[in-house]
């Protein structure tokens, strides 16, 4: 499953929004309604579901779905590189 589908699926599940309404430019807090606790749940679900570790500093910079997807893709790429080495 693609990172895009995983991110949108978890956002939809945790925030109770239709995944079709989630846009790349959607702000996770303002547009999708995530408070800090929900956002933490999203990060934990992504880490668990993709077997990655999202650094706190990276998570704190996320505003939009695109930002979150960029962080997730970066961590997935780092994991692949580490396995290949």
Short mmCIF file of C-alpha atoms in Angstrom, two decimals:
data_model
loop_
_atom_site.label_atom_id
_atom_site.label_comp_id
_atom_site.label_asym_id
_atom_site.label_seq_id
_atom_site.Cartn_x
_atom_site.Cartn_y
_atom_site.Cartn_z
CA UNK A 1 0.00 0.00 0.00
CA UNK A 2 1.33 3.45 -0.87
CA UNK A 3 2.33 5.94 1.79
CA UNK A 4 -0.37 8.28 0.49
CA UNK A 5 -3.10 5.69 1.07
CA UNK A 6 -1.76 4.79 4.50
CA UNK A 7 -1.60 8.43 5.63
CA UNK A 8 -5.07 9.25 4.32
CA UNK A 9 -6.48 6.04 5.78
CA UNK A 10 -5.11 6.76 9.25
CA UNK A 11 -6.23 10.40 9.11
CA UNK A 12 -9.70 9.27 8.09
CA UNK A 13 -9.88 6.64 10.81
CA UNK A 14 -8.50 8.75 13.65
CA UNK A 15 -10.35 11.97 12.77
CA UNK A 16 -13.60 10.51 11.49
CA UNK A 17 -13.42 12.31 8.15
CA UNK A 18 -14.14 10.92 4.70
CA UNK A 19 -10.82 10.08 3.07
CA UNK A 20 -12.10 11.59 -0.19
CA UNK A 21 -12.31 14.97 1.55
CA UNK A 22 -8.66 14.86 2.60
CA UNK A 23 -6.57 17.02 0.29
CA UNK A 24 -2.80 17.43 0.22
CA UNK A 25 -3.18 21.07 1.25
CA UNK A 26 -5.60 20.26 4.10
CA UNK A 27 -4.27 21.53 7.43
CA UNK A 28 -4.38 18.68 9.89
CA UNK A 29 -5.46 20.85 12.80
CA UNK A 30 -7.52 23.63 11.29
CA UNK A 31 -9.17 21.82 8.38
CA UNK A 32 -9.36 18.23 9.63
CA UNK A 33 -9.93 19.00 13.31
CA UNK A 34 -6.99 17.24 14.95
CA UNK A 35 -6.06 18.47 18.40
CA UNK A 36 -2.67 17.64 19.92
CA UNK A 37 -3.86 14.32 21.38
CA UNK A 38 -5.39 13.17 18.09
CA UNK A 39 -2.24 14.24 16.25
CA UNK A 40 -0.14 12.13 18.62
CA UNK A 41 -2.46 9.17 17.96
CA UNK A 42 -1.97 9.70 14.21
CA UNK A 43 1.82 9.74 14.57
CA UNK A 44 1.80 6.59 16.71
CA UNK A 45 -0.50 4.81 14.24
CA UNK A 46 1.79 5.73 11.34
CA UNK A 47 4.88 4.58 13.21
CA UNK A 48 3.24 1.31 14.15
CA UNK A 49 1.62 0.67 10.78
CA UNK A 50 4.72 1.42 8.73
CA UNK A 51 7.35 0.28 11.27
CA UNK A 52 9.07 3.67 11.20
CA UNK A 53 10.14 6.26 13.78
CA UNK A 54 9.05 9.85 13.23
CA UNK A 55 11.32 12.25 15.08
CA UNK A 56 9.57 14.76 17.35
CA UNK A 57 11.25 17.67 15.58
CA UNK A 58 9.88 16.47 12.23
CA UNK A 59 6.40 15.87 13.63
CA UNK A 60 6.31 19.37 15.13
CA UNK A 61 6.91 20.98 11.72
CA UNK A 62 3.90 19.29 10.10
CA UNK A 63 0.97 21.54 9.22
CA UNK A 64 -0.60 20.00 6.12
CA UNK A 65 -1.27 16.51 4.87
CA UNK A 66 1.49 17.08 2.31
CA UNK A 67 3.94 17.90 5.13
CA UNK A 68 2.99 14.70 6.95
CA UNK A 69 3.29 12.62 3.80
CA UNK A 70 6.75 14.10 3.12
CA UNK A 71 7.91 13.13 6.63
CA UNK A 72 6.48 9.62 6.27
CA UNK A 73 8.04 9.09 2.84
CA UNK A 74 11.41 10.29 4.14
CA UNK A 75 11.29 7.85 7.06
CA UNK A 76 10.22 4.97 4.81
CA UNK A 77 13.11 5.79 2.44
CA UNK A 78 15.58 5.90 5.34
CA UNK A 79 14.34 2.52 6.53
CA UNK A 80 14.78 1.03 3.04
CA UNK A 81 18.30 2.45 2.77
CA UNK A 82 19.24 1.03 6.16
CA UNK A 83 18.00 -2.43 5.16
CA UNK A 84 19.90 -2.27 1.86
CA UNK A 85 23.17 -1.36 3.57
#
